[in-house]
PDB file of C-alpha atoms in Angstrom:
ATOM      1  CA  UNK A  49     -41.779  58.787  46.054  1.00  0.00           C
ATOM      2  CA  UNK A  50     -40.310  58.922  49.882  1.00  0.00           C
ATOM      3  CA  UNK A  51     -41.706  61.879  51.843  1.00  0.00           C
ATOM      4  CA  UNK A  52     -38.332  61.185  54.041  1.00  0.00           C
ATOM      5  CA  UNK A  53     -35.944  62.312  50.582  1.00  0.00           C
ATOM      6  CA  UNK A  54     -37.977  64.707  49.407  1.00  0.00           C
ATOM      7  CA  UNK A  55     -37.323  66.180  53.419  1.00  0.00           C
ATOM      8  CA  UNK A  56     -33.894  65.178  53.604  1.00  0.00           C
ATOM      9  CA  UNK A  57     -33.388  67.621  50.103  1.00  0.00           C
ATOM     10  CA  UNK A  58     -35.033  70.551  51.242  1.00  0.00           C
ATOM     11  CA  UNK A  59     -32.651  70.702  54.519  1.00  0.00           C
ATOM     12  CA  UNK A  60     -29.862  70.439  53.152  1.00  0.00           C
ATOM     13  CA  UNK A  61     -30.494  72.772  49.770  1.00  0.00           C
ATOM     14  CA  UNK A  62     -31.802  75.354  52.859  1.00  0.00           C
ATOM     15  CA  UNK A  63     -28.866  75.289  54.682  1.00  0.00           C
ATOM     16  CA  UNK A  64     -26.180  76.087  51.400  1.00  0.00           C
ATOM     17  CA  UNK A  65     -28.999  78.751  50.583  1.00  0.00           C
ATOM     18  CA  UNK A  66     -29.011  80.179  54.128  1.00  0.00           C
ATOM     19  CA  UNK A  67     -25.319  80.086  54.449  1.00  0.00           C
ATOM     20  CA  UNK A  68     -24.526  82.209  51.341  1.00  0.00           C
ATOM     21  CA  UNK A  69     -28.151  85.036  52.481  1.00  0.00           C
ATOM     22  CA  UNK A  70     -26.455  85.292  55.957  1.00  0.00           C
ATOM     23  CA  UNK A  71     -22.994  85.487  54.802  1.00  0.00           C
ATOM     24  CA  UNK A  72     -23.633  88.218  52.244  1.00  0.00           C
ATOM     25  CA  UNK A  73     -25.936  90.083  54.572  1.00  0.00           C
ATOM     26  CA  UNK A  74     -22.969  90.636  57.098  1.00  0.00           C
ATOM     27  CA  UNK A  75     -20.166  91.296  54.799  1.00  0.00           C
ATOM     28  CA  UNK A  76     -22.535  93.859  52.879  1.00  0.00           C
ATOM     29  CA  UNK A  77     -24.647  94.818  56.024  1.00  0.00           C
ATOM     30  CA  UNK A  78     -28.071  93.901  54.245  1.00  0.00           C
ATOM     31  CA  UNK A  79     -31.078  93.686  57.004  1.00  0.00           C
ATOM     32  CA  UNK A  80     -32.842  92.203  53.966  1.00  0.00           C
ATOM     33  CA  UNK A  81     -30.284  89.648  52.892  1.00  0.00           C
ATOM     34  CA  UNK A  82     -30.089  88.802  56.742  1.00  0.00           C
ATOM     35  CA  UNK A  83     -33.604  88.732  57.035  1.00  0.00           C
ATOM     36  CA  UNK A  84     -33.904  86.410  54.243  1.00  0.00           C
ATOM     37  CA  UNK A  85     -31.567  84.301  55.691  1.00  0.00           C
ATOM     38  CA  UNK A  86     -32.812  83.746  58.844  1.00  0.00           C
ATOM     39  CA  UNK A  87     -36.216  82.850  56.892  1.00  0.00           C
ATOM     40  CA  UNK A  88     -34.203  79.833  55.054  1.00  0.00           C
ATOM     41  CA  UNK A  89     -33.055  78.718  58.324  1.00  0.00           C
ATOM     42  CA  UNK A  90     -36.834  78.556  59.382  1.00  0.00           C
ATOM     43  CA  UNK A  91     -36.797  76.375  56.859  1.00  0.00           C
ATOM     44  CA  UNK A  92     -34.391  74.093  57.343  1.00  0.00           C
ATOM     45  CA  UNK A  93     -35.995  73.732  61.187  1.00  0.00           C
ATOM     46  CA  UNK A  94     -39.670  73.438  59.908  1.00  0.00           C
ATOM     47  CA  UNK A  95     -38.190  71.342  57.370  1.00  0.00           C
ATOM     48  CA  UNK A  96     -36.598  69.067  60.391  1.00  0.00           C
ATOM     49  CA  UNK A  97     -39.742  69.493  62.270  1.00  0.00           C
ATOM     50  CA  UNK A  98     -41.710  68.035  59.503  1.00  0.00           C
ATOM     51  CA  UNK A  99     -39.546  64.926  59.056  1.00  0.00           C
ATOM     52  CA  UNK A 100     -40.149  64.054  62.220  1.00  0.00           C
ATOM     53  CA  UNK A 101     -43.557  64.492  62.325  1.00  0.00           C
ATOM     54  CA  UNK A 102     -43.794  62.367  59.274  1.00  0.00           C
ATOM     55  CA  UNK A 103     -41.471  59.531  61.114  1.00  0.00           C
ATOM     56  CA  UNK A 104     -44.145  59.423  63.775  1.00  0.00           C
ATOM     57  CA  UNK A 105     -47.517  59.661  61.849  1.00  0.00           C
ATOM     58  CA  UNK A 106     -46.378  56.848  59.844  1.00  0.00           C
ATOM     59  CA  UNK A 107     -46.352  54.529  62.788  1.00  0.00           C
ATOM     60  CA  UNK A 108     -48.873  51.880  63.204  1.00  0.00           C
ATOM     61  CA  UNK A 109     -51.734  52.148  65.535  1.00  0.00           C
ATOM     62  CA  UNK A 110     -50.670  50.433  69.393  1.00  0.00           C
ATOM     63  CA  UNK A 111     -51.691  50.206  72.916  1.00  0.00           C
ATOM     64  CA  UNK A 112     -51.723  53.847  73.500  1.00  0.00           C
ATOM     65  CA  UNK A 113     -52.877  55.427  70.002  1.00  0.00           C
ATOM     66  CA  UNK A 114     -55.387  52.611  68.843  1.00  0.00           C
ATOM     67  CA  UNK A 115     -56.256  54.793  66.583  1.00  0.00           C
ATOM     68  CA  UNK A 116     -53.070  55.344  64.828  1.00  0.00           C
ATOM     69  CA  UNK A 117     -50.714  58.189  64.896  1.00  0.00           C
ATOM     70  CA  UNK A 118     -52.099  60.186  61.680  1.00  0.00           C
ATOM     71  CA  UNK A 119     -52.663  63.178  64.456  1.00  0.00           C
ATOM     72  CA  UNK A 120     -48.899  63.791  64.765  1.00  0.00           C
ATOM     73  CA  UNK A 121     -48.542  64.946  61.144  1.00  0.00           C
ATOM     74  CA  UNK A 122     -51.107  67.874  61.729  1.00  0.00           C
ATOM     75  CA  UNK A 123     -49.920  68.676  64.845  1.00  0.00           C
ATOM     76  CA  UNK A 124     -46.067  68.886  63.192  1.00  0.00           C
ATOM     77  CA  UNK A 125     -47.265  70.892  60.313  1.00  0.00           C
ATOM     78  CA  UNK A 126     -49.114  73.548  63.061  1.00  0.00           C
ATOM     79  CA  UNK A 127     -45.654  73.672  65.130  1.00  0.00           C
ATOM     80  CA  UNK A 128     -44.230  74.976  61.429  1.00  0.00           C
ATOM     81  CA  UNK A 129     -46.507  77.767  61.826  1.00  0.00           C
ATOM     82  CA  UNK A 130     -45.759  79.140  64.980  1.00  0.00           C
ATOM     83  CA  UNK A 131     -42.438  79.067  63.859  1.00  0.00           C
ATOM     84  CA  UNK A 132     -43.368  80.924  61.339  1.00  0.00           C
ATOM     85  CA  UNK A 133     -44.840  83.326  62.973  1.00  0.00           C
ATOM     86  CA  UNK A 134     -42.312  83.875  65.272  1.00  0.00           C
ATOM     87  CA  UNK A 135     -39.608  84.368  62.596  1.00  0.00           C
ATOM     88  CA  UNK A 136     -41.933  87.586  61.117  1.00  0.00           C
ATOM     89  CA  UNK A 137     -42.001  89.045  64.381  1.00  0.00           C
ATOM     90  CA  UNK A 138     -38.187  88.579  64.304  1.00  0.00           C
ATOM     91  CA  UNK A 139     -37.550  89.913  61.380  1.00  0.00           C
ATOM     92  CA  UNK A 140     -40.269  92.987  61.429  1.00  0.00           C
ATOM     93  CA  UNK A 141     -39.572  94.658  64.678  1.00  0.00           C
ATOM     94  CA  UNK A 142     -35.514  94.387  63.035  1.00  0.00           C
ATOM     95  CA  UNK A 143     -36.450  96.209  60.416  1.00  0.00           C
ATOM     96  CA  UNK A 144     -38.763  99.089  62.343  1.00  0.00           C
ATOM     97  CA  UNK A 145     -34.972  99.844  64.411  1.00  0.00           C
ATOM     98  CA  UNK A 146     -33.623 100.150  61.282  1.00  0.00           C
ATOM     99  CA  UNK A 147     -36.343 102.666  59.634  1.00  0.00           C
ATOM    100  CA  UNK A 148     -36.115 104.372  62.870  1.00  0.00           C
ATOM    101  CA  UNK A 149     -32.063 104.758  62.608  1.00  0.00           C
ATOM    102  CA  UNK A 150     -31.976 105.830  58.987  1.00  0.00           C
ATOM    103  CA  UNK A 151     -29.136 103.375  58.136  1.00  0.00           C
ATOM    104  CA  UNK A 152     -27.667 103.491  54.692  1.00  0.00           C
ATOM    105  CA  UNK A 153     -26.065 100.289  52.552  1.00  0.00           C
ATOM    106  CA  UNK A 154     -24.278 100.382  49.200  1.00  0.00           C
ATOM    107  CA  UNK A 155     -25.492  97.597  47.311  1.00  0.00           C
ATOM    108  CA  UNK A 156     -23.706  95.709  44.648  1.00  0.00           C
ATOM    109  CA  UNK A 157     -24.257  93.137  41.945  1.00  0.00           C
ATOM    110  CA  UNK A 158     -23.330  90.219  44.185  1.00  0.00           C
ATOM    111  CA  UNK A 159     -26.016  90.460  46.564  1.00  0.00           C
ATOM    112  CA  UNK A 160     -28.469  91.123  43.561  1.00  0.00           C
ATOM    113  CA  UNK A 161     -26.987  87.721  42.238  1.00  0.00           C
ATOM    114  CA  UNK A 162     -27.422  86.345  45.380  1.00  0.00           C
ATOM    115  CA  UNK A 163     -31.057  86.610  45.781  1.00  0.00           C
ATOM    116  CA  UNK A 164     -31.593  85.953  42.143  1.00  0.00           C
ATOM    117  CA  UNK A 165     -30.078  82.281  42.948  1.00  0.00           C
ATOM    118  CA  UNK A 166     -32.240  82.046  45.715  1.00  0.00           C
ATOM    119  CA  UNK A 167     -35.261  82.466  43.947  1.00  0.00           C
ATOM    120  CA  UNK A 168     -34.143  80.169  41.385  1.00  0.00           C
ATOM    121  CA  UNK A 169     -33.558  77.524  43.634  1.00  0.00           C
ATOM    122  CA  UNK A 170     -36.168  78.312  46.146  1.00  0.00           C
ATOM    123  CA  UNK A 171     -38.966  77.991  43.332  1.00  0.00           C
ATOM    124  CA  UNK A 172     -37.629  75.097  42.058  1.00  0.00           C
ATOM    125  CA  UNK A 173     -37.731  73.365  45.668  1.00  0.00           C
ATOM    126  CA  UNK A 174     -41.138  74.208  45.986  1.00  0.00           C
ATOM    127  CA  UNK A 175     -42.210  73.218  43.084  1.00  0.00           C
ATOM    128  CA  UNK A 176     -40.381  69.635  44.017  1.00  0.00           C
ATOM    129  CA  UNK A 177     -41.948  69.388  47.176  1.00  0.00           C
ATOM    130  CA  UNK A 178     -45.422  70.418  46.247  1.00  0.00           C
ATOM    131  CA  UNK A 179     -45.539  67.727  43.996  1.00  0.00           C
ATOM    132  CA  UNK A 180     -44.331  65.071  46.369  1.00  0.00           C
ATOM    133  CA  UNK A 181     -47.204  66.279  49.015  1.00  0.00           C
ATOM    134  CA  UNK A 182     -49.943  66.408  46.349  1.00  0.00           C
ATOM    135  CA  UNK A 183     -49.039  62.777  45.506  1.00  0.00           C
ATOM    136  CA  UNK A 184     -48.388  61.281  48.940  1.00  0.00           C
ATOM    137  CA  UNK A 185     -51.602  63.380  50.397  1.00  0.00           C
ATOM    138  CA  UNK A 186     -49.118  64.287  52.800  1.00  0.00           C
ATOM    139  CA  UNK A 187     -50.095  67.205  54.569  1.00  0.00           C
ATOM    140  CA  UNK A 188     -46.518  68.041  55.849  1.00  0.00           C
ATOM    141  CA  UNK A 189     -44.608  67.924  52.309  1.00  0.00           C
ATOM    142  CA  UNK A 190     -47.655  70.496  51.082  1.00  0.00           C
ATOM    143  CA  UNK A 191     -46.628  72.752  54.628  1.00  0.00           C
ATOM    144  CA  UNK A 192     -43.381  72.793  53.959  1.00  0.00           C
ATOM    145  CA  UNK A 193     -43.387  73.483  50.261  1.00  0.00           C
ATOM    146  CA  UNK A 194     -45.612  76.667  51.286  1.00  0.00           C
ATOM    147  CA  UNK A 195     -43.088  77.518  53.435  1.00  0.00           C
ATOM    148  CA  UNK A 196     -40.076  77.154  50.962  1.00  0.00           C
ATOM    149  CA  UNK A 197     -43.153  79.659  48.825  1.00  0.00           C
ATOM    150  CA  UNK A 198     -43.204  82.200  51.802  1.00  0.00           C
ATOM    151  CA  UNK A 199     -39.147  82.056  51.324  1.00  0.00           C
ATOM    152  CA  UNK A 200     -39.697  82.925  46.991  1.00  0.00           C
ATOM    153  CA  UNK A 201     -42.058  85.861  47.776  1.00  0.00           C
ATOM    154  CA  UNK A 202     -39.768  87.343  50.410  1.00  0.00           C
ATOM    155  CA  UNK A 203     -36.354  86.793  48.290  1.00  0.00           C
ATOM    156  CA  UNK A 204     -38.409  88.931  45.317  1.00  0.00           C
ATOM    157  CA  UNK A 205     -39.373  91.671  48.137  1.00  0.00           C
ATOM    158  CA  UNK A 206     -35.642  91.467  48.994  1.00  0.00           C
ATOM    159  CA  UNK A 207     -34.897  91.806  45.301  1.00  0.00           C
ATOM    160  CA  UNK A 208     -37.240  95.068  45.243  1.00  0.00           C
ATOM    161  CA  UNK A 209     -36.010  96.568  48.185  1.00  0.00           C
ATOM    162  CA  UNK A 210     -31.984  96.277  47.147  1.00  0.00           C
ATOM    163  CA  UNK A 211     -32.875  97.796  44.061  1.00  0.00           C
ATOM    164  CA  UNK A 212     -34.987 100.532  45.373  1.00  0.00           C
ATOM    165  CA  UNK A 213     -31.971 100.981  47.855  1.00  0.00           C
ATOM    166  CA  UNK A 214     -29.720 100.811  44.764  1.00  0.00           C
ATOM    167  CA  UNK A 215     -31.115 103.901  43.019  1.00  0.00           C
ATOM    168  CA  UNK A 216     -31.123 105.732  46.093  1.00  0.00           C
ATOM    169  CA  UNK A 217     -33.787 105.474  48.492  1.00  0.00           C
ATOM    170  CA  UNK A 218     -32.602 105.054  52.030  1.00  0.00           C
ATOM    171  CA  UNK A 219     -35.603 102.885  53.451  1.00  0.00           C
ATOM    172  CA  UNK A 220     -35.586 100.040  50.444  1.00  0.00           C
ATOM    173  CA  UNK A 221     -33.398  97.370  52.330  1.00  0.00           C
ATOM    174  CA  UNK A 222     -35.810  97.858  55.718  1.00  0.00           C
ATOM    175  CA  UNK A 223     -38.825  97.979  54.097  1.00  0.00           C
ATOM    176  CA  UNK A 224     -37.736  94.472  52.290  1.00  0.00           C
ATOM    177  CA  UNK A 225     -37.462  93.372  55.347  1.00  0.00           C
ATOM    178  CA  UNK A 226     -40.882  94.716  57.090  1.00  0.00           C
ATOM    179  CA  UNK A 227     -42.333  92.910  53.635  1.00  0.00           C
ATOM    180  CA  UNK A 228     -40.875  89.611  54.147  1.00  0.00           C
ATOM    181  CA  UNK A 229     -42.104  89.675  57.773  1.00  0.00           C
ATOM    182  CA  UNK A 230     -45.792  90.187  56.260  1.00  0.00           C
ATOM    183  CA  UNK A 231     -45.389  87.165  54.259  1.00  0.00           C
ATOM    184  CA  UNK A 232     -44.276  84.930  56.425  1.00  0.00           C
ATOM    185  CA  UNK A 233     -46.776  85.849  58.487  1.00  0.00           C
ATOM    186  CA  UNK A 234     -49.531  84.983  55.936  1.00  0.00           C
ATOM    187  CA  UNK A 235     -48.185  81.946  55.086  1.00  0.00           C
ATOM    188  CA  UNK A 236     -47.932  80.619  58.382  1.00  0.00           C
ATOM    189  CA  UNK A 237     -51.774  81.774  59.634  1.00  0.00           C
ATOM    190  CA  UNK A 238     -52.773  79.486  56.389  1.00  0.00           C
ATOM    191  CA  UNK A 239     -51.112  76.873  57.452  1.00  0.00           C
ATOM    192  CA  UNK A 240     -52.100  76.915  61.047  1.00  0.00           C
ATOM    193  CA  UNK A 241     -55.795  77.180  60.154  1.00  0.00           C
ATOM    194  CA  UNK A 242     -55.988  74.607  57.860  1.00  0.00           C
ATOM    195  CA  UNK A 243     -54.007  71.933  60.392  1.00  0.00           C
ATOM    196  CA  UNK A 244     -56.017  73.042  63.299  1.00  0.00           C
ATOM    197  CA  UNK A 245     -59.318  71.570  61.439  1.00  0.00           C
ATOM    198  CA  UNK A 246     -57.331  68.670  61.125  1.00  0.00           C
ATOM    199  CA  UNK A 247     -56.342  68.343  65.184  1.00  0.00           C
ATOM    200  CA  UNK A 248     -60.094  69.086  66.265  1.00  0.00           C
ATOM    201  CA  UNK A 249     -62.027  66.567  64.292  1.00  0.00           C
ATOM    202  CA  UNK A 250     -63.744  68.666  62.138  1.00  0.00           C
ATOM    203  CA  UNK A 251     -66.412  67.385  59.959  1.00  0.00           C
ATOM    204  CA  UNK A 252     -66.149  66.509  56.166  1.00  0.00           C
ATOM    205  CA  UNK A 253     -67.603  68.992  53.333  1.00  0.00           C
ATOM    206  CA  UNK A 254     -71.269  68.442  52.985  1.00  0.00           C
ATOM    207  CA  UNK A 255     -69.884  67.070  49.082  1.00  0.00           C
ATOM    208  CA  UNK A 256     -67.926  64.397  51.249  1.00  0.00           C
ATOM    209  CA  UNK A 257     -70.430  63.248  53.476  1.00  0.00           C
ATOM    210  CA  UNK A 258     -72.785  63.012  50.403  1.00  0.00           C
ATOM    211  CA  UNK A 259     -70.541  60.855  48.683  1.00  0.00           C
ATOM    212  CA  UNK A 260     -70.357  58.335  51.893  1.00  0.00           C
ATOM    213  CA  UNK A 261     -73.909  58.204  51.779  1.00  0.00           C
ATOM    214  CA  UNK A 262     -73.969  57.249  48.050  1.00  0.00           C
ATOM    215  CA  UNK A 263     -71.554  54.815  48.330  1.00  0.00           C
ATOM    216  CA  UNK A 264     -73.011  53.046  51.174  1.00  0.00           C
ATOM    217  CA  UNK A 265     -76.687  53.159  49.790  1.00  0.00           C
ATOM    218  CA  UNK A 266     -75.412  51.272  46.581  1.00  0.00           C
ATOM    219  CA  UNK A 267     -74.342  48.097  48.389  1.00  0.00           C
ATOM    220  CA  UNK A 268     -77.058  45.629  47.614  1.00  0.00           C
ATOM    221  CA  UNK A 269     -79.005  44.689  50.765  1.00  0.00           C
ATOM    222  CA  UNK A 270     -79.095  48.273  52.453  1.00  0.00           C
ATOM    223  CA  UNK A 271     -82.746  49.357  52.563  1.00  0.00           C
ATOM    224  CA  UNK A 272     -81.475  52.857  54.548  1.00  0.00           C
ATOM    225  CA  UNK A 273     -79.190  54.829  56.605  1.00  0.00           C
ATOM    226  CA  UNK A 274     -78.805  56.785  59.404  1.00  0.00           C
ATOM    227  CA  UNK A 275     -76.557  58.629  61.485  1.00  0.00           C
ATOM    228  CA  UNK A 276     -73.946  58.738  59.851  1.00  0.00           C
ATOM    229  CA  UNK A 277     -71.216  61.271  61.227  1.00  0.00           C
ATOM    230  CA  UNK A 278     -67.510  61.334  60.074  1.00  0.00           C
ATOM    231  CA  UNK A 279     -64.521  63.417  61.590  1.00  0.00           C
ATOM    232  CA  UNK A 280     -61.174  63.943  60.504  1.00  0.00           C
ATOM    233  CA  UNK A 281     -58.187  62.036  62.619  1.00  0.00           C
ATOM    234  CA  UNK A 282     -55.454  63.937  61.677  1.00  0.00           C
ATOM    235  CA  UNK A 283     -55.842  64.179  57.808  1.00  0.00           C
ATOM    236  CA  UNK A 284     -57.761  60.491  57.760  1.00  0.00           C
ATOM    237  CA  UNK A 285     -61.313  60.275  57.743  1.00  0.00           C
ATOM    238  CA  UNK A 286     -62.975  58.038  59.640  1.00  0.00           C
ATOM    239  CA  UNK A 287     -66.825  57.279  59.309  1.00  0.00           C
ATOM    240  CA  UNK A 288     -69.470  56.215  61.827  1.00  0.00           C
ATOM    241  CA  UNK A 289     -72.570  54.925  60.395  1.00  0.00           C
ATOM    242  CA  UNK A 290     -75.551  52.852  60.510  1.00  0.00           C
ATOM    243  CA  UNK A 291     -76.979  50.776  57.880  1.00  0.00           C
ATOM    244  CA  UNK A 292     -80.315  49.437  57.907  1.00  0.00           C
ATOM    245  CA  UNK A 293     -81.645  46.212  56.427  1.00  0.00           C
ATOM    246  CA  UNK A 294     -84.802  43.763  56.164  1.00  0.00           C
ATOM    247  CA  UNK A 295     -85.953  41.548  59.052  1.00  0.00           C
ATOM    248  CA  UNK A 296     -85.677  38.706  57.211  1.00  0.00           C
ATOM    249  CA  UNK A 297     -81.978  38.880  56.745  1.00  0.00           C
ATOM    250  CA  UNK A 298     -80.303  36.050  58.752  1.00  0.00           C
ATOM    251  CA  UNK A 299     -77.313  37.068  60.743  1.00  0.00           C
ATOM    252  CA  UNK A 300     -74.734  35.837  58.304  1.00  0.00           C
ATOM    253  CA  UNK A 301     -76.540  37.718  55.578  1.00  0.00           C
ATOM    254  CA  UNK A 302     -76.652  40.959  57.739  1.00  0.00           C
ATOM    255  CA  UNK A 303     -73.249  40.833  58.719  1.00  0.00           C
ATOM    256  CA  UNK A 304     -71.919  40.271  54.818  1.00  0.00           C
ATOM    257  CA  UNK A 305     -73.777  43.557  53.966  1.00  0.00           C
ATOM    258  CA  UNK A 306     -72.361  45.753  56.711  1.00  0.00           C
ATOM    259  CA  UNK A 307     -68.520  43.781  55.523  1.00  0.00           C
ATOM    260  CA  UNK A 308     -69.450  44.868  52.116  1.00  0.00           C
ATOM    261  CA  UNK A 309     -70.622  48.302  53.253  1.00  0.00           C
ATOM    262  CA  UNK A 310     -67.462  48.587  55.172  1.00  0.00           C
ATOM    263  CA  UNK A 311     -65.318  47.589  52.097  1.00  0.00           C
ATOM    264  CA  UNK A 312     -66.934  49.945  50.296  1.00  0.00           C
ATOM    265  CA  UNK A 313     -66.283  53.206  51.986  1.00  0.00           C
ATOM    266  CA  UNK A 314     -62.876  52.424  53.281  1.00  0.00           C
ATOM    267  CA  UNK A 315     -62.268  52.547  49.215  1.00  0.00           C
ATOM    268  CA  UNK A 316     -63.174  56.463  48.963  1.00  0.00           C
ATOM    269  CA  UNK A 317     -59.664  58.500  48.806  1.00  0.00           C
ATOM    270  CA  UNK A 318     -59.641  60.001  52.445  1.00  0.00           C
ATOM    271  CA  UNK A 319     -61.239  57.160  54.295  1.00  0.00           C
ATOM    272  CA  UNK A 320     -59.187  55.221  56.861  1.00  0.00           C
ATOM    273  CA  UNK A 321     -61.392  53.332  58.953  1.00  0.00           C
ATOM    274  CA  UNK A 322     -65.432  52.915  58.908  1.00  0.00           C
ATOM    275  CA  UNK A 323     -67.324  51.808  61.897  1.00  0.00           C
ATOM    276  CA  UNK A 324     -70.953  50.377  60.557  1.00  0.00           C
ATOM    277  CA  UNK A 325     -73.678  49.421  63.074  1.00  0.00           C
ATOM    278  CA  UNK A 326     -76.372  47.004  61.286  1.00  0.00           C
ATOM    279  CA  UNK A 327     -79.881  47.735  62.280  1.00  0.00           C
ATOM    280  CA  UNK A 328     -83.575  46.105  61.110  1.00  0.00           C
ATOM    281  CA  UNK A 329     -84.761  48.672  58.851  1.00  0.00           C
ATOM    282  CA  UNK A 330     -87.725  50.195  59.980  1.00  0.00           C
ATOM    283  CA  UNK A 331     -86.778  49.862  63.518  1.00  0.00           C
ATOM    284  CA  UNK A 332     -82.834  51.960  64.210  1.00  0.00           C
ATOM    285  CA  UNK A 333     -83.132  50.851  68.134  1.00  0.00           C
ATOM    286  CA  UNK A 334     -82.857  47.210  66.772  1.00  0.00           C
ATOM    287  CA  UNK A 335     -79.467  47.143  66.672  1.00  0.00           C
ATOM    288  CA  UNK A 336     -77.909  43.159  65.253  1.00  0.00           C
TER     289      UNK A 336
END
């Protein structure tokens, strides 16, 4: 599955479904439908956003990131979430001047059948896209199917607030609108935490780091370990750690077992690179 199509879909099904929001929203003068609309064009920029960040992670490690570029895709997917962000305070403080003015809309059975198709859609997207990240690990494709989510959620609050408006009650299409901005919101503070971990190197769960330790331990010729620390690159995990074995071990022999340990964790699921020192066991300042 290519991360690149499965990007290259969701702009372009974001901009026919923010065309036909927008467009209905001014002929029917719908804060909600508008509202909505602007969220799908979020979209379709986080969406662009993403693609590029996945163009650049994807590159191989050279003179100035020797380490890779797995840190760009993080960093993309935490630019999504400010732009998040700023799209709820958009939309929120439009819909408070609204509440404020007491405006009234008619609504009709084409802008009910327009949000009804964009839920259909939207969910279906999602569900596309989630998959694809899940798959790939891809950190991006799972932001930006959250964010085509945050864009189902605010459609049905859309849905609500027409029909609320529908049977009468002035403050339904604004009050959509004030909802929507609380989702995106949400959504994008989830995704900004999450990718921020990521771009500071935190630490593994303690389950992780056990694992690493297991793994290593079971190589035959390691009598121990010690400090072992790992950190988080962008979404790759890299691991620092030092093995010890017996005295007796010729060179060769030692540095086989730290190959083999080395083999060995680079095989665990988020690993990308381990870095194992070799030390006489009984003595970790006696570095081979």
């Amino acid at each position: 599955m290519n991360p690149y199509r499965v990007l290259a879909i969701g702009i372009v099904a974001n901009i026919g479904i923010a065309a036909i929001k927008i467009i209905t929203g001014i002929l029917y003068s719908s804060l909600a439908l508008i509202s909505d609309g602007i969220h799908s064009i979020s979209d379709i920029l986080g969406t662009t956003i993403g693609y590029i960040g996945v163009r650049i992670s994807s590159k191989p490690p050279d003179k100035t990131h020797p380490f890779g570029h797995s840190r760009f895709e993080p960093l993309f997917a935490f630019i999504i979430g400010v732009i998040l962000i700023l799209t709820a305070y958009e939309i929120g403080r439009e819909a408070l001047k609204r509440i404020s003015s007491a405006e009234f809309i008619q609504v009709n059975e084409i802008m009910l059948g327009v949000v009804i198709f964009s839920i259909v859609s939207k969910e279906a997207l999602t569900q596309y896209t989630l998959r694809a990240g899940k798959k790939l690990n891809n950190q991006i494709l799972i932001a930006d199917a959250y964010h085509h989510r945050s864009d189902v959620l605010s459609s049905i609050a859309v849905l609500a607030g027409l029909l609320f408006q529908k049977s009468g009650f002035i403050y339904g299409d604004s009050l959509a609108g004030i909802a929507v901005a609380a989702m995106i919101a949400k959504a994008a503070f989830e995704i900004m935490e999450k990718n921020i971990h990521y771009l500071t190197g935190m630490c593994p769960a303690e389950e992780t780091i056990e694992k690493i330790r297991e793994v290593a331990k079971s190589v035959d010729g390691v009598e121990g370990i010690h400090d072992l620390r790992a950190h988080y690159v962008g979404k790759d995990l890299q691991v620092d750690i030092h093995i010890e074995v017996s005295e007796d071990k010729t060179l060769k022999e030692a540095h086989d077992i730290g190959t083999e340990v080395k083999k060995k964790l680079r095989e665990i699921e988020e690993v990308s690179e381990a870095f194992v020192h070799i030390d006489i066991s009984g003595d970790n300042d006696g570095k081979i």
